[in-house]
Amino acid sequence: MSMTVEETKARNKALVDEVLSVYPDKTAKRRGKHLGTYEEGKSDCGVKSNVKSIPGVMTIRGCAYAGSKGVVWGPIKDMIHISHGPVGCGQYSWAARRNYYIGTTGVDTFVTMQFTSDFQEKDIVFGGDKKLAKIIDEIEVLFPLNHGITVQSECPIGLIGDDIEAVSKAKSKEYDGKTIVPVRCEGFRGVSQSLGHHIANDSIRDWVFDKLDPEKSTFASTPYDVAIIGDYNIGGDAWSSRILLEEMGLRVVAQWSGDGSIAELEATPKAKLNVLHCYRSMNYISRHMEEKYGIPWVEYNFFGPSKIAASLREIASHFDDKIKEGAERVIAKYQPLMQAVVDKYRPRLEGKKVMLFVGGLRPRHVIGAYEDLGMEVIGTGYEFGHNDDYQRTTHYVKDGTLIYDDVTGYEFEQFVDALQPDLVASGIKEKYVFQKMGFPFRQMHSWDYSGPYHGYDGFAIFARDMDMAINNPVWSLTKTPWKAA
Amino acid sequence: MSQNAENVLDHFNLFRSPEYIEMFENKKQFENREPADKLEQAREWTKTWEYREKNFAREALTVNPAKACQPLGAVFVAVGFESTLPFVHGSQGCVAYYRSHFSRHFKEPSSCVSSSMTEDAAVFGGLNNMIDGLANAHAMYKPKMIAVSTTCMAEVIGDDLNAFIKTAKEKGSVPEEFDVPFAHTPAFVGSHITGYDNALLGVLKHFWDGKAGTVPVPERVPNEKINFVGGFDGYTVGNQREVSRMLDLMGVEHTLLCDASDVWDTPTDGEFRMYDGGTTLEDAAAALHAKATVSMQEYCTTKTLDFCASKGQETLAFNHPVGIAATDQFLMGIAKLTGKAIPEALARERGRLVDAIADSNAHIHGKKFAIYGDPDLCYGLAAFLLELGAEPTHVLATNGNKDWAAKMQALFDRSPFGKSCHAYAGKDLWHMRSLLFTEPVDFLIGNTYGKYLERDTGTPLIRIGFPVFDRHHHHRYPVWGYQGAMNVLVWILDKIFDEIDKNTIVPAKTDYSFDIIR
């Protein structure tokens, strides 16, 4: 029943050709470069990436604003992030990403609030700078415990020639050097969320780091200081990660950016090592800190016990024996829990096939967790990956894995229908499509309102969730019994 | 460690275990937190009249608004037509947001495409995006119609949809005779209800005004049918079916203009239906000849109804009618328009609703409510509460205008229960927070975002509105008609009884009132 690798590759090629046949020629040629099969030994996945989406095809991608406000900046909890422009962008992204945090919302923390300049026609015609200045004044009156402000540009800002930098500078001066960060993340910039990550990273460099006064810093560092970079604490992911780093003897001085604060961002140049989970969204600032402050960074993967153990050892390798022993102690401590989880769920999930389509790091990072449960990933792709993501992916995927970059609604539907996986793991826009088709599904952006999935504690939840999706009895009831097959 | 393979702890319990609580405490040293007393002082200050006055003095900042932007309404309209693909011209991120937003509310797929404009289109205009986009969407998704609207990006740079679509057709993107209605839907004007109005107007103009000059303008030959327009409605699945059922009972021939009740309620049976149900294009065109167009949401359909009137139709507008009197007016309005009698079956339904209200009135009478939502929904719910002897003390519509506030005031003035009630147009949920602290009420009615107000002010939330993300399947129930009002009554009562039970559940302290009969 199972195909050889060569048969799989031939099937994939035929499938891609068939899917492309629906497109107009020009589109088929362009989309063809994003669809392929991983060939063992190659340095990448053989697909093009990080280029413009094609109009009208139903891309799953978002925009630069989503990458900045929604991903990088939004979770910084003690700052107020203004969605600057019309009301919609902030409304649709309001509290939807499950960036958990602790604080008194509306008083000293603001993550799950929607601050908007709610642009009207007159703001478009006459410009919004005066309004922005007034908004900052009103924020200072009504939310006096805020520790800073960011201005998240929506599309019109860059088109009408507003000077949000000048407003930010002037207001920062007026409020005693308060951190006010203008972010040029207008949605039309770039090809996806990805440029928004980059722009947001750069804005931290320019408007937070470059304004730091080393004389004023009272931060006392230790040899074991690390910063968690690129964990957005979705469902508490950063917490179930932080606990492991602390248990092995490290001191986590900052979380970027889930449950993070401006003070943590400012302290990070004092860290000894930056540990980077989501490479795609925060490699830029990690590289900058390496160049400017000499802080090394290391990528890690906290999905599933195999990758967690390897990552703990890799992180520990940057420190002394005390930390290395700490890593071994942590691995040993959680081993019985991991064994119990695998013993419980692996028999129910062994051999099940998964198709992924996610953003950031997950199209590769979660593969190990599935494999720990005896499952196999047969197709994967990135919403907004670059070639360096596809290079990294080669360390995770098997020969013959179907690869689809910036997949369109139509393509994904056709691929899943042809490959008949046991589980599709993607986003909210895809969830109900595949459930209608009878496929078990888990959202892998929001953890389907579950999580955390990171760390050992998270893996237990991950395993339980995959089991409850695949072994949901409703999937045996989708066919109406009195209708002929 | 607290995690356990046998009994896996979810986030809400996992993070309450001692090791995490200790970790959270330890993390504070890096956060530059405000001192506890300062925080407490600030928190208490936000509850005061002084804060309320500063809050209401805001002129520029909006915090937690209860409105979305125009294109969302345009997408809502598009999917209400048979095999119609919504196509939003502008940045692609917007479309990802609309799709997510609808899917989170309806728990259904939400199909929509973008023309994916980027920097070069910002400079040179999005004509090529329109040409390629229409061609691709038509080839891949095989719609019968593509309904085009715009994001603010396309509006700011001034793209001309009429000219672009014409050019795209000339270039062969879609066949000349293929239906591509369009509407400019700038996000910086109005809200999602404005977008609904503009998009529906766009579709009707397309069919009734000669398809952008490509066919002769059809001549209206009046018939006896009634067009029915629901407006932007989170309960559209239940409501459209309920209205259709009532009109069928009356024997009224009708067209539901924009009917998304099937596409947002498809079965899970192994097939994904990108399109399902909806107003057929033939019916949309033939709706020109209808005797009248009836809108359930006046503020959602002002331009549309004007257009219908300009074609010689009678028009009738309601404000999201909920309850006995509002449903009476709706049915009698239809009866007057059509000359059809209201059948005994509906009189029986009315009687059952009156019966239910009489049975339960003691628990609602005199209770104070705050309501927020779209202007029509607010009006309909407030009218129902007054009918129940309750007081809709604060009624707030971020996308309501002065006319709406005046209309609300007139409603309050007609009822002895409306004396201390006030309508707030153009205000947001941060204003509502101040209202709930300074002039507390017993219950709050609103969408999912109201749960933050419930948390902060302790006002129990009854979820009625759009979007509702954190409760499932209520959108499948109607809130219109006598049966719909029954649903609303039960939702309100359930919350009231739950609160009474919560308030009396402490053993040996309050549980003498933990009654089994209420």
PDB file of C-alpha atoms in Angstrom, chain A residues 22-24 26-27 30 52-63 65-66 77-78 86-89 91-96 98 100 102-108 112-121 124 131 134-135 138-139 141-145 147 155-156 159-160 187-192 195 219 235-236 239-240 242-243 246 251-253 255 259-261 263-264 333-334 337 340-341 344-345 408-410 413 428-429 432-433 435-438 449-452 457 460-461 464 475 478-479, chain B residues 1-11 14-15 19-20 23-24 26-34 38-39 42-43 45-46 51 54-55 57-72 85 87 91-101 103-104 107-120 122 128-130 132-137 139-142 152-153 156-157 187-190 192 265-274 398 429-430 433 449 452 455-456:
ATOM      1  CA  VAL A  22      -6.193  25.213 -13.990  1.00  0.00           C
ATOM      2  CA  TYR A  23      -4.232  28.461 -14.055  1.00  0.00           C
ATOM      3  CA  PRO A  24      -3.774  30.884 -16.910  1.00  0.00           C
ATOM      4  CA  LYS A  26       1.474  33.137 -16.918  1.00  0.00           C
ATOM      5  CA  THR A  27       0.205  32.237 -13.461  1.00  0.00           C
ATOM      6  CA  ARG A  30       4.907  31.611 -11.687  1.00  0.00           C
ATOM      7  CA  LYS A  52       4.895  38.656  -4.418  1.00  0.00           C
ATOM      8  CA  SER A  53       1.677  36.716  -4.162  1.00  0.00           C
ATOM      9  CA  ILE A  54      -0.302  36.552  -7.368  1.00  0.00           C
ATOM     10  CA  PRO A  55      -3.529  38.577  -7.498  1.00  0.00           C
ATOM     11  CA  GLY A  56      -6.788  36.693  -7.251  1.00  0.00           C
ATOM     12  CA  VAL A  57      -5.439  33.273  -6.223  1.00  0.00           C
ATOM     13  CA  MET A  58      -6.502  33.393  -2.544  1.00  0.00           C
ATOM     14  CA  THR A  59      -3.161  33.570  -0.840  1.00  0.00           C
ATOM     15  CA  ILE A  60      -3.224  32.831   2.866  1.00  0.00           C
ATOM     16  CA  ARG A  61      -0.711  35.588   3.590  1.00  0.00           C
ATOM     17  CA  GLY A  62      -1.198  38.757   5.578  1.00  0.00           C
ATOM     18  CA  CYS A  63       0.648  42.059   5.510  1.00  0.00           C
ATOM     19  CA  TYR A  65       1.227  45.585   9.627  1.00  0.00           C
ATOM     20  CA  ALA A  66       0.270  42.078  10.759  1.00  0.00           C
ATOM     21  CA  LYS A  77       2.619  44.491  27.332  1.00  0.00           C
ATOM     22  CA  ASP A  78       3.384  47.769  29.052  1.00  0.00           C
ATOM     23  CA  PRO A  86      -8.605  53.339   9.597  1.00  0.00           C
ATOM     24  CA  VAL A  87     -10.345  51.215  12.193  1.00  0.00           C
ATOM     25  CA  GLY A  88     -10.320  47.784  10.538  1.00  0.00           C
ATOM     26  CA  CYS A  89      -6.726  46.537  10.880  1.00  0.00           C
ATOM     27  CA  GLN A  91     -10.206  45.562  14.943  1.00  0.00           C
ATOM     28  CA  TYR A  92      -9.555  42.302  13.102  1.00  0.00           C
ATOM     29  CA  SER A  93      -6.275  41.702  14.927  1.00  0.00           C
ATOM     30  CA  TRP A  94      -7.666  42.695  18.337  1.00  0.00           C
ATOM     31  CA  ALA A  95      -6.592  40.088  20.892  1.00  0.00           C
ATOM     32  CA  ALA A  96      -6.801  37.359  18.284  1.00  0.00           C
ATOM     33  CA  ARG A  98      -3.460  34.749  22.202  1.00  0.00           C
ATOM     34  CA  TYR A 100      -0.629  35.622  27.050  1.00  0.00           C
ATOM     35  CA  ILE A 102       0.223  39.042  33.237  1.00  0.00           C
ATOM     36  CA  GLY A 103      -0.828  42.546  34.165  1.00  0.00           C
ATOM     37  CA  THR A 104      -3.777  44.793  34.860  1.00  0.00           C
ATOM     38  CA  THR A 105      -5.176  45.438  31.418  1.00  0.00           C
ATOM     39  CA  GLY A 106      -6.056  49.053  30.776  1.00  0.00           C
ATOM     40  CA  VAL A 107      -3.985  50.283  33.686  1.00  0.00           C
ATOM     41  CA  ASP A 108      -0.408  49.002  33.418  1.00  0.00           C
ATOM     42  CA  THR A 112      -5.671  42.906  24.533  1.00  0.00           C
ATOM     43  CA  MET A 113      -6.866  46.414  23.772  1.00  0.00           C
ATOM     44  CA  GLN A 114      -7.464  48.111  20.440  1.00  0.00           C
ATOM     45  CA  PHE A 115      -6.034  51.619  20.268  1.00  0.00           C
ATOM     46  CA  THR A 116      -6.761  53.205  16.911  1.00  0.00           C
ATOM     47  CA  SER A 117      -6.657  56.624  15.333  1.00  0.00           C
ATOM     48  CA  ASP A 118      -9.814  55.587  13.428  1.00  0.00           C
ATOM     49  CA  PHE A 119      -8.944  57.672  10.373  1.00  0.00           C
ATOM     50  CA  GLN A 120     -11.755  59.596   8.737  1.00  0.00           C
ATOM     51  CA  GLU A 121     -11.800  61.129   5.289  1.00  0.00           C
ATOM     52  CA  ILE A 124      -6.679  61.271   4.637  1.00  0.00           C
ATOM     53  CA  LYS A 131      -4.365  63.774  15.203  1.00  0.00           C
ATOM     54  CA  LYS A 134      -3.306  64.632  20.091  1.00  0.00           C
ATOM     55  CA  ILE A 135      -3.751  60.888  20.507  1.00  0.00           C
ATOM     56  CA  GLU A 138      -4.772  61.746  25.354  1.00  0.00           C
ATOM     57  CA  ILE A 139      -2.956  58.496  26.061  1.00  0.00           C
ATOM     58  CA  VAL A 141      -3.817  61.569  30.374  1.00  0.00           C
ATOM     59  CA  LEU A 142      -5.891  58.406  30.409  1.00  0.00           C
ATOM     60  CA  PHE A 143      -3.186  55.727  30.641  1.00  0.00           C
ATOM     61  CA  PRO A 144      -0.474  57.366  32.740  1.00  0.00           C
ATOM     62  CA  LEU A 145       1.225  54.092  33.652  1.00  0.00           C
ATOM     63  CA  HIS A 147       5.803  52.699  29.497  1.00  0.00           C
ATOM     64  CA  CYS A 155      -1.633  51.525   4.467  1.00  0.00           C
ATOM     65  CA  PRO A 156      -2.703  55.162   4.122  1.00  0.00           C
ATOM     66  CA  LEU A 159       0.591  57.073   0.881  1.00  0.00           C
ATOM     67  CA  ILE A 160      -0.503  60.448   2.235  1.00  0.00           C
ATOM     68  CA  GLY A 187       0.329  46.830   4.758  1.00  0.00           C
ATOM     69  CA  PHE A 188       1.307  47.323   1.134  1.00  0.00           C
ATOM     70  CA  ARG A 189       5.030  47.112   1.899  1.00  0.00           C
ATOM     71  CA  GLY A 190       6.769  43.904   0.949  1.00  0.00           C
ATOM     72  CA  VAL A 191       5.074  40.670  -0.002  1.00  0.00           C
ATOM     73  CA  SER A 192       3.791  39.304   3.292  1.00  0.00           C
ATOM     74  CA  LEU A 195       8.771  42.574   5.891  1.00  0.00           C
ATOM     75  CA  PHE A 219      20.982  46.484  35.247  1.00  0.00           C
ATOM     76  CA  GLY A 235      -1.196  30.052  24.942  1.00  0.00           C
ATOM     77  CA  GLY A 236       1.788  30.474  27.289  1.00  0.00           C
ATOM     78  CA  TRP A 239       6.395  30.410  29.962  1.00  0.00           C
ATOM     79  CA  SER A 240       6.647  26.653  29.429  1.00  0.00           C
ATOM     80  CA  ARG A 242      11.332  29.854  30.304  1.00  0.00           C
ATOM     81  CA  ILE A 243      10.751  27.401  33.125  1.00  0.00           C
ATOM     82  CA  GLU A 246      15.612  28.602  34.540  1.00  0.00           C
ATOM     83  CA  ARG A 251      18.610  33.545  34.156  1.00  0.00           C
ATOM     84  CA  VAL A 252      16.057  34.714  31.593  1.00  0.00           C
ATOM     85  CA  VAL A 253      16.299  38.498  31.503  1.00  0.00           C
ATOM     86  CA  GLN A 255      11.107  37.646  26.620  1.00  0.00           C
ATOM     87  CA  ASP A 259       4.661  38.712  28.027  1.00  0.00           C
ATOM     88  CA  GLY A 260       7.557  41.084  27.399  1.00  0.00           C
ATOM     89  CA  SER A 261       8.078  44.640  28.566  1.00  0.00           C
ATOM     90  CA  ALA A 263      12.457  47.141  30.245  1.00  0.00           C
ATOM     91  CA  GLU A 264      13.237  43.628  29.042  1.00  0.00           C
ATOM     92  CA  LYS A 333      13.574  15.126  35.294  1.00  0.00           C
ATOM     93  CA  TYR A 334      11.038  15.293  32.495  1.00  0.00           C
ATOM     94  CA  LEU A 337       6.584  12.480  31.902  1.00  0.00           C
ATOM     95  CA  ALA A 340       4.213   8.485  29.822  1.00  0.00           C
ATOM     96  CA  VAL A 341       2.916  10.886  27.174  1.00  0.00           C
ATOM     97  CA  LYS A 344      -0.242   6.928  26.075  1.00  0.00           C
ATOM     98  CA  TYR A 345      -0.581   8.642  22.722  1.00  0.00           C
ATOM     99  CA  THR A 408      -3.258  29.119  -2.599  1.00  0.00           C
ATOM    100  CA  GLY A 409      -6.623  27.970  -1.328  1.00  0.00           C
ATOM    101  CA  TYR A 410      -7.182  25.951  -4.466  1.00  0.00           C
ATOM    102  CA  GLU A 413      -7.436  21.794  -1.227  1.00  0.00           C
ATOM    103  CA  ILE A 428      -8.233  29.524  10.878  1.00  0.00           C
ATOM    104  CA  LYS A 429      -8.888  30.279   7.201  1.00  0.00           C
ATOM    105  CA  TYR A 432     -13.260  24.701   8.230  1.00  0.00           C
ATOM    106  CA  VAL A 433     -12.453  23.976   4.585  1.00  0.00           C
ATOM    107  CA  GLN A 435     -13.115  19.784   8.272  1.00  0.00           C
ATOM    108  CA  LYS A 436     -15.947  20.045   5.721  1.00  0.00           C
ATOM    109  CA  MET A 437     -13.924  17.675   3.552  1.00  0.00           C
ATOM    110  CA  GLY A 438     -13.784  15.264   6.468  1.00  0.00           C
ATOM    111  CA  TYR A 449      -7.214  27.995  21.483  1.00  0.00           C
ATOM    112  CA  SER A 450      -5.193  25.405  23.407  1.00  0.00           C
ATOM    113  CA  GLY A 451      -1.494  25.332  24.242  1.00  0.00           C
ATOM    114  CA  PRO A 452       1.128  25.902  25.310  1.00  0.00           C
ATOM    115  CA  ASP A 457       4.623  20.691  29.672  1.00  0.00           C
ATOM    116  CA  ALA A 460       1.717  16.719  26.764  1.00  0.00           C
ATOM    117  CA  ILE A 461      -0.951  19.149  25.553  1.00  0.00           C
ATOM    118  CA  ARG A 464      -3.425  15.148  23.666  1.00  0.00           C
ATOM    119  CA  TRP A 475     -15.039  11.713  11.599  1.00  0.00           C
ATOM    120  CA  THR A 478     -19.508  12.397   8.013  1.00  0.00           C
ATOM    121  CA  LYS A 479     -21.071  10.119   5.416  1.00  0.00           C
TER     122      LYS A 479
ATOM    123  CA  MET B   1       6.120  19.311  38.075  1.00  0.00           C
ATOM    124  CA  SER B   2       2.373  19.578  37.642  1.00  0.00           C
ATOM    125  CA  GLN B   3       1.909  18.350  34.096  1.00  0.00           C
ATOM    126  CA  ASN B   4       0.577  14.852  33.915  1.00  0.00           C
ATOM    127  CA  ALA B   5       0.096  12.425  31.050  1.00  0.00           C
ATOM    128  CA  GLU B   6      -2.979  10.871  32.608  1.00  0.00           C
ATOM    129  CA  ASN B   7      -4.739  14.158  33.221  1.00  0.00           C
ATOM    130  CA  VAL B   8      -3.194  16.693  30.874  1.00  0.00           C
ATOM    131  CA  LEU B   9      -3.420  20.199  32.291  1.00  0.00           C
ATOM    132  CA  ASP B  10      -4.560  22.955  29.969  1.00  0.00           C
ATOM    133  CA  HIS B  11      -3.173  26.476  30.059  1.00  0.00           C
ATOM    134  CA  LEU B  14      -1.104  24.550  34.224  1.00  0.00           C
ATOM    135  CA  PHE B  15       0.014  28.101  34.908  1.00  0.00           C
ATOM    136  CA  GLU B  19       6.366  26.405  39.976  1.00  0.00           C
ATOM    137  CA  TYR B  20       4.787  28.752  37.444  1.00  0.00           C
ATOM    138  CA  MET B  23       8.387  31.922  37.980  1.00  0.00           C
ATOM    139  CA  PHE B  24       5.933  34.770  37.343  1.00  0.00           C
ATOM    140  CA  ASN B  26      10.574  36.121  39.712  1.00  0.00           C
ATOM    141  CA  LYS B  27      10.030  37.549  36.248  1.00  0.00           C
ATOM    142  CA  LYS B  28       8.664  40.810  37.678  1.00  0.00           C
ATOM    143  CA  GLN B  29      12.158  41.986  38.628  1.00  0.00           C
ATOM    144  CA  PHE B  30      12.940  42.424  34.921  1.00  0.00           C
ATOM    145  CA  GLU B  31       9.712  44.187  34.033  1.00  0.00           C
ATOM    146  CA  ASN B  32      10.129  47.562  35.722  1.00  0.00           C
ATOM    147  CA  ARG B  33       6.650  47.218  37.153  1.00  0.00           C
ATOM    148  CA  GLU B  34       4.871  50.094  38.782  1.00  0.00           C
ATOM    149  CA  LYS B  38       0.547  53.168  42.499  1.00  0.00           C
ATOM    150  CA  LEU B  39      -1.074  50.542  40.289  1.00  0.00           C
ATOM    151  CA  ALA B  42      -4.502  54.192  39.103  1.00  0.00           C
ATOM    152  CA  ARG B  43      -6.890  51.275  38.808  1.00  0.00           C
ATOM    153  CA  TRP B  45      -8.994  56.208  39.574  1.00  0.00           C
ATOM    154  CA  THR B  46     -10.235  54.741  36.281  1.00  0.00           C
ATOM    155  CA  TYR B  51     -11.795  59.734  34.956  1.00  0.00           C
ATOM    156  CA  LYS B  54     -11.474  62.994  31.017  1.00  0.00           C
ATOM    157  CA  ASN B  55     -12.376  59.872  29.090  1.00  0.00           C
ATOM    158  CA  ALA B  57     -13.277  64.576  26.635  1.00  0.00           C
ATOM    159  CA  ARG B  58     -11.268  62.482  24.154  1.00  0.00           C
ATOM    160  CA  GLU B  59     -11.264  63.947  20.658  1.00  0.00           C
ATOM    161  CA  ALA B  60      -8.651  61.955  18.751  1.00  0.00           C
ATOM    162  CA  LEU B  61      -8.038  58.577  20.362  1.00  0.00           C
ATOM    163  CA  THR B  62     -10.366  55.612  19.927  1.00  0.00           C
ATOM    164  CA  VAL B  63     -10.070  52.709  22.368  1.00  0.00           C
ATOM    165  CA  ASN B  64     -11.852  49.400  21.853  1.00  0.00           C
ATOM    166  CA  PRO B  65     -14.345  50.536  19.203  1.00  0.00           C
ATOM    167  CA  ALA B  66     -17.417  48.494  18.379  1.00  0.00           C
ATOM    168  CA  LYS B  67     -17.172  48.759  14.623  1.00  0.00           C
ATOM    169  CA  ALA B  68     -15.160  47.394  11.712  1.00  0.00           C
ATOM    170  CA  CYS B  69     -14.366  48.830   8.286  1.00  0.00           C
ATOM    171  CA  GLN B  70     -16.357  49.027   5.058  1.00  0.00           C
ATOM    172  CA  PRO B  71     -14.877  46.146   3.037  1.00  0.00           C
ATOM    173  CA  LEU B  72     -15.945  43.640   5.704  1.00  0.00           C
ATOM    174  CA  LEU B  85     -16.552  35.336  -5.147  1.00  0.00           C
ATOM    175  CA  PHE B  87     -12.718  40.235  -4.663  1.00  0.00           C
ATOM    176  CA  SER B  91      -3.552  45.139   0.000  1.00  0.00           C
ATOM    177  CA  GLN B  92      -3.831  41.418   0.611  1.00  0.00           C
ATOM    178  CA  GLY B  93      -3.537  41.497   4.393  1.00  0.00           C
ATOM    179  CA  CYS B  94      -6.998  43.014   4.664  1.00  0.00           C
ATOM    180  CA  VAL B  95      -8.542  39.979   3.015  1.00  0.00           C
ATOM    181  CA  ALA B  96      -6.740  37.639   5.400  1.00  0.00           C
ATOM    182  CA  TYR B  97      -8.327  39.647   8.213  1.00  0.00           C
ATOM    183  CA  TYR B  98     -11.883  39.564   6.812  1.00  0.00           C
ATOM    184  CA  ARG B  99     -11.692  35.843   6.229  1.00  0.00           C
ATOM    185  CA  SER B 100     -10.366  35.145   9.714  1.00  0.00           C
ATOM    186  CA  HIS B 101     -12.944  37.437  11.290  1.00  0.00           C
ATOM    187  CA  SER B 103     -14.516  32.237  10.191  1.00  0.00           C
ATOM    188  CA  ARG B 104     -14.040  32.919  13.886  1.00  0.00           C
ATOM    189  CA  LYS B 107     -17.051  28.666  12.419  1.00  0.00           C
ATOM    190  CA  GLU B 108     -17.232  28.268   8.651  1.00  0.00           C
ATOM    191  CA  PRO B 109     -14.895  28.727   5.703  1.00  0.00           C
ATOM    192  CA  SER B 110     -14.870  32.256   4.323  1.00  0.00           C
ATOM    193  CA  SER B 111     -13.655  32.521   0.764  1.00  0.00           C
ATOM    194  CA  CYS B 112     -12.449  35.818  -0.622  1.00  0.00           C
ATOM    195  CA  VAL B 113      -9.593  36.925  -2.870  1.00  0.00           C
ATOM    196  CA  SER B 114      -7.386  39.983  -2.976  1.00  0.00           C
ATOM    197  CA  SER B 115      -5.680  41.752  -5.835  1.00  0.00           C
ATOM    198  CA  SER B 116      -2.514  41.718  -3.683  1.00  0.00           C
ATOM    199  CA  MET B 117      -1.331  45.255  -4.378  1.00  0.00           C
ATOM    200  CA  THR B 118       2.163  46.159  -3.155  1.00  0.00           C
ATOM    201  CA  GLU B 119       4.585  49.093  -3.447  1.00  0.00           C
ATOM    202  CA  ASP B 120       4.701  49.149  -7.227  1.00  0.00           C
ATOM    203  CA  ALA B 122       0.981  52.109  -4.905  1.00  0.00           C
ATOM    204  CA  ASN B 128      -2.504  45.123 -13.624  1.00  0.00           C
ATOM    205  CA  ASN B 129      -3.485  43.603 -10.300  1.00  0.00           C
ATOM    206  CA  MET B 130      -7.111  43.860 -11.343  1.00  0.00           C
ATOM    207  CA  ASP B 132      -4.435  39.409 -13.410  1.00  0.00           C
ATOM    208  CA  GLY B 133      -6.586  39.009 -10.331  1.00  0.00           C
ATOM    209  CA  LEU B 134      -9.865  38.702 -12.172  1.00  0.00           C
ATOM    210  CA  ALA B 135      -8.336  36.278 -14.666  1.00  0.00           C
ATOM    211  CA  ASN B 136      -6.878  34.038 -11.976  1.00  0.00           C
ATOM    212  CA  ALA B 137      -9.913  34.098  -9.711  1.00  0.00           C
ATOM    213  CA  ALA B 139     -10.036  30.441 -13.836  1.00  0.00           C
ATOM    214  CA  MET B 140      -9.442  28.847 -10.425  1.00  0.00           C
ATOM    215  CA  TYR B 141     -12.621  29.337  -8.463  1.00  0.00           C
ATOM    216  CA  LYS B 142     -15.125  29.300 -11.306  1.00  0.00           C
ATOM    217  CA  CYS B 152      -8.248  51.918   1.855  1.00  0.00           C
ATOM    218  CA  MET B 153      -4.981  51.578  -0.063  1.00  0.00           C
ATOM    219  CA  VAL B 156      -6.151  56.561  -1.256  1.00  0.00           C
ATOM    220  CA  ILE B 157      -4.354  56.171  -4.569  1.00  0.00           C
ATOM    221  CA  ALA B 187     -12.290  52.129   5.231  1.00  0.00           C
ATOM    222  CA  PHE B 188     -11.958  55.733   6.369  1.00  0.00           C
ATOM    223  CA  VAL B 189     -15.641  56.447   5.772  1.00  0.00           C
ATOM    224  CA  GLY B 190     -18.372  54.935   7.949  1.00  0.00           C
ATOM    225  CA  HIS B 192     -18.844  47.795   7.995  1.00  0.00           C
ATOM    226  CA  ASP B 265     -23.944  26.987   7.401  1.00  0.00           C
ATOM    227  CA  THR B 266     -22.697  24.198   5.142  1.00  0.00           C
ATOM    228  CA  PRO B 267     -22.745  20.573   6.224  1.00  0.00           C
ATOM    229  CA  THR B 268     -19.673  18.524   7.079  1.00  0.00           C
ATOM    230  CA  ASP B 269     -20.206  15.565   4.801  1.00  0.00           C
ATOM    231  CA  GLY B 270     -16.933  15.221   2.951  1.00  0.00           C
ATOM    232  CA  GLU B 271     -17.419  18.079   0.509  1.00  0.00           C
ATOM    233  CA  PHE B 272     -16.189  21.657   0.790  1.00  0.00           C
ATOM    234  CA  ARG B 273     -18.722  24.000  -0.743  1.00  0.00           C
ATOM    235  CA  MET B 274     -17.006  27.252  -1.535  1.00  0.00           C
ATOM    236  CA  THR B 398     -19.628  53.427  17.832  1.00  0.00           C
ATOM    237  CA  LEU B 429     -16.075  50.499  24.720  1.00  0.00           C
ATOM    238  CA  TRP B 430     -13.593  52.456  26.816  1.00  0.00           C
ATOM    239  CA  ARG B 433     -16.237  51.097  30.788  1.00  0.00           C
ATOM    240  CA  TYR B 449     -15.264  41.991  23.349  1.00  0.00           C
ATOM    241  CA  TYR B 452     -13.293  42.608  28.986  1.00  0.00           C
ATOM    242  CA  ARG B 455     -13.975  41.289  33.799  1.00  0.00           C
ATOM    243  CA  ASP B 456     -13.204  44.909  34.692  1.00  0.00           C
TER     244      ASP B 456
END
